[in-house]
Short mmCIF file of C-alpha atoms and ligand atoms in Angstrom, two decimals:
data_model
loop_
_atom_site.label_atom_id
_atom_site.label_comp_id
_atom_site.label_asym_id
_atom_site.label_seq_id
_atom_site.Cartn_x
_atom_site.Cartn_y
_atom_site.Cartn_z
CA MET A 13 61.31 -0.10 -2.82
CA THR A 14 60.40 0.00 -6.48
CA ARG A 15 57.55 -2.39 -5.84
CA PHE A 16 56.29 -0.18 -3.00
CA LEU A 17 56.24 2.90 -5.24
CA LEU A 18 54.41 0.96 -7.91
CA LEU A 19 51.72 0.03 -5.38
CA LEU A 20 51.36 3.65 -4.33
CA ALA A 21 50.89 4.67 -7.94
CA LEU A 22 48.07 2.17 -8.38
CA VAL A 23 46.06 3.25 -5.32
CA PRO A 24 44.48 6.38 -6.89
CA LEU A 25 43.21 4.24 -9.78
CA ALA A 26 41.28 1.97 -7.49
CA TRP A 27 39.94 4.56 -5.07
CA PRO A 28 37.36 6.00 -4.75
CA PRO A 29 35.12 3.43 -6.44
CA HIS A 30 33.39 4.94 -9.48
CA ALA A 31 29.64 5.42 -9.67
CA GLY A 32 27.83 2.24 -10.56
CA ALA A 33 30.45 0.06 -8.88
CA GLN A 34 29.48 -2.54 -6.34
CA VAL A 35 28.90 -0.88 -2.99
CA ALA A 36 30.33 -2.86 -0.08
CA GLY A 37 27.64 -4.67 1.88
CA ALA A 38 24.82 -3.72 -0.47
CA ARG A 39 23.01 -6.01 -2.91
CA THR A 40 23.02 -4.65 -6.44
CA ILE A 41 19.79 -4.69 -8.41
CA GLU A 42 19.93 -3.58 -12.02
CA ILE A 43 16.73 -2.11 -13.41
CA GLN A 44 16.45 -1.43 -17.10
CA VAL A 45 14.40 1.44 -18.44
CA GLY A 46 13.84 2.65 -21.97
CA ASP A 47 11.46 3.94 -24.59
CA ASN A 48 8.76 1.47 -23.47
CA MET A 49 8.40 3.45 -20.21
CA ARG A 50 8.59 0.40 -17.98
CA PHE A 51 10.87 -0.71 -15.16
CA THR A 52 12.37 -4.16 -15.85
CA PRO A 53 12.08 -5.73 -13.35
CA ALA A 54 9.21 -3.80 -11.79
CA ARG A 55 9.43 -5.66 -8.50
CA ILE A 56 12.23 -5.77 -5.94
CA ASP A 57 12.03 -8.15 -2.98
CA ALA A 58 14.05 -7.19 0.07
CA ARG A 59 14.45 -7.92 3.74
CA PRO A 60 13.76 -5.19 6.32
CA GLY A 61 16.77 -2.90 6.59
CA GLU A 62 18.68 -4.63 3.78
CA GLN A 63 21.23 -2.47 2.01
CA LEU A 64 20.23 -2.13 -1.64
CA HIS A 65 22.18 -0.68 -4.53
CA VAL A 66 19.80 0.12 -7.37
CA VAL A 67 21.41 0.69 -10.75
CA LEU A 68 19.12 2.29 -13.31
CA LYS A 69 20.23 1.57 -16.87
CA ASP A 70 18.65 3.37 -19.81
CA THR A 71 18.60 1.18 -22.93
CA GLY A 72 16.38 3.58 -24.89
CA THR A 73 17.27 5.63 -27.95
CA MET A 74 14.97 8.66 -27.79
CA PRO A 75 16.58 12.02 -26.88
CA LYS A 76 16.86 12.68 -23.14
CA VAL A 77 14.86 15.91 -23.36
CA ALA A 78 11.83 13.92 -24.54
CA MET A 79 12.44 10.61 -22.78
CA ALA A 80 14.37 10.57 -19.51
CA HIS A 81 13.83 8.33 -16.52
CA ASN A 82 14.51 8.17 -12.82
CA PHE A 83 13.83 5.82 -9.94
CA VAL A 84 11.94 7.48 -7.09
CA LEU A 85 11.02 5.28 -4.14
CA LEU A 86 8.24 6.71 -2.01
CA LYS A 87 7.45 6.38 1.66
CA LYS A 88 4.52 4.31 2.79
CA GLY A 89 1.35 6.36 2.66
CA ALA A 90 2.59 8.70 -0.04
CA ASP A 91 0.20 9.10 -2.96
CA PRO A 92 2.24 8.28 -6.10
CA LYS A 93 -0.27 9.93 -8.45
CA ALA A 94 -0.27 13.18 -6.50
CA PHE A 95 3.53 13.02 -6.22
CA ALA A 96 3.90 12.58 -10.00
CA GLU A 97 1.44 15.38 -10.75
CA LYS A 98 3.16 17.83 -8.43
CA SER A 99 6.62 16.87 -9.72
CA ALA A 100 5.81 17.05 -13.44
CA ALA A 101 6.59 20.77 -13.56
CA ALA A 102 9.71 20.58 -11.37
CA ARG A 103 12.21 20.43 -14.23
CA ASP A 104 14.85 22.40 -12.32
CA THR A 105 14.95 19.78 -9.57
CA ASP A 106 14.94 16.67 -11.82
CA TYR A 107 11.14 16.35 -11.57
CA VAL A 108 11.07 15.94 -7.81
CA ALA A 109 9.09 18.91 -6.51
CA PRO A 110 10.55 20.45 -3.33
CA ALA A 111 7.03 20.44 -1.80
CA VAL A 112 6.86 16.62 -1.93
CA LYS A 113 10.55 15.80 -1.55
CA ALA A 114 9.98 14.66 2.04
CA GLN A 115 7.98 11.70 0.67
CA VAL A 116 11.08 10.26 -1.05
CA LEU A 117 12.95 7.34 0.50
CA ALA A 118 15.53 7.07 -2.27
CA ALA A 119 15.96 8.48 -5.77
CA THR A 120 18.40 8.46 -8.66
CA LYS A 121 19.12 11.34 -10.99
CA LEU A 122 17.58 11.35 -14.46
CA VAL A 123 19.07 9.10 -17.11
CA GLY A 124 18.94 9.40 -20.89
CA PRO A 125 19.82 6.83 -23.57
CA GLY A 126 22.94 4.84 -22.70
CA GLU A 127 23.23 6.44 -19.27
CA THR A 128 23.31 4.80 -15.87
CA ALA A 129 22.50 6.22 -12.43
CA ASP A 130 22.55 4.53 -9.08
CA VAL A 131 21.48 4.97 -5.49
CA THR A 132 22.29 3.02 -2.33
CA PHE A 133 19.81 2.91 0.53
CA ALA A 134 18.47 0.71 3.30
CA ALA A 135 15.15 -1.01 2.72
CA PRO A 136 12.54 0.22 5.23
CA ALA A 137 12.47 -1.60 8.57
CA GLN A 138 8.70 -1.97 8.31
CA GLY A 139 7.46 -4.71 5.99
CA GLY A 140 5.05 -4.02 3.16
CA ASP A 141 4.83 -2.67 -0.36
CA TYR A 142 6.61 0.53 -1.26
CA THR A 143 5.95 2.14 -4.63
CA PHE A 144 8.68 3.43 -6.88
CA ILE A 145 7.92 5.58 -9.89
CA CYS A 146 9.52 7.45 -12.74
CA SER A 147 8.61 11.09 -12.16
CA PHE A 148 9.43 12.30 -15.68
CA PRO A 149 6.22 13.99 -16.94
CA GLY A 150 3.63 11.53 -18.18
CA HIS A 151 5.50 8.33 -17.35
CA PHE A 152 3.75 7.36 -14.11
CA VAL A 153 0.37 7.80 -15.78
CA VAL A 154 1.21 5.25 -18.49
CA GLY A 155 2.37 2.74 -15.89
CA MET A 156 6.04 3.48 -15.21
CA ARG A 157 5.97 2.26 -11.65
CA GLY A 158 7.01 -0.72 -9.55
CA SER A 159 7.07 -2.14 -6.05
CA LEU A 160 9.69 -2.73 -3.41
CA VAL A 161 8.27 -5.61 -1.38
CA VAL A 162 9.81 -5.75 2.08
CA SER A 163 9.30 -8.98 3.96
CA ALA A 164 11.13 -10.76 6.75
CA ARG A 165 9.73 -14.05 5.47
CA ASP A 166 12.50 -14.23 2.89
CA LEU A 167 14.84 -15.12 5.74
CA ALA A 168 13.25 -18.59 5.88
CA ARG A 169 14.56 -19.33 2.39
CA GLU A 170 18.15 -18.71 3.38
CA PRO A 171 20.35 -21.64 4.37
CU1 LIG B 22 10.43 7.37 -17.27
#
């Protein structure tokens, strides 16, 4: 009986899983961002429909108000430059403008130095290159972007 009560007491500690924890069934990809305004790595390879858990980790030191980052994955056909331009003024909605929000496949919240944010999503079913950007003002323009490369050909490499 004592052992049973002890188990019950431990359950709330383990559930729910905290943010940033491994999400069941999803592959975790950690992307570092920082004062250099780059995604490291800037390329993610995935299979169509694969569950991905992107963890964005800010290793920078500049104040968040001047240097914050997010991960915004766009639909195929979306214009990343136009998206970034329209979102640059959307401070109240974490620099994702409501007018272009429909172009987003997945996005994290903004991170500042030492912070981590994550998002879990399914890779698109259609193969191809999907652009992800940081929509904090000025970052896309200086090259803060990357690609999610979706290809079924990766299956051939699996045992
Ligand atoms: Cu950024």
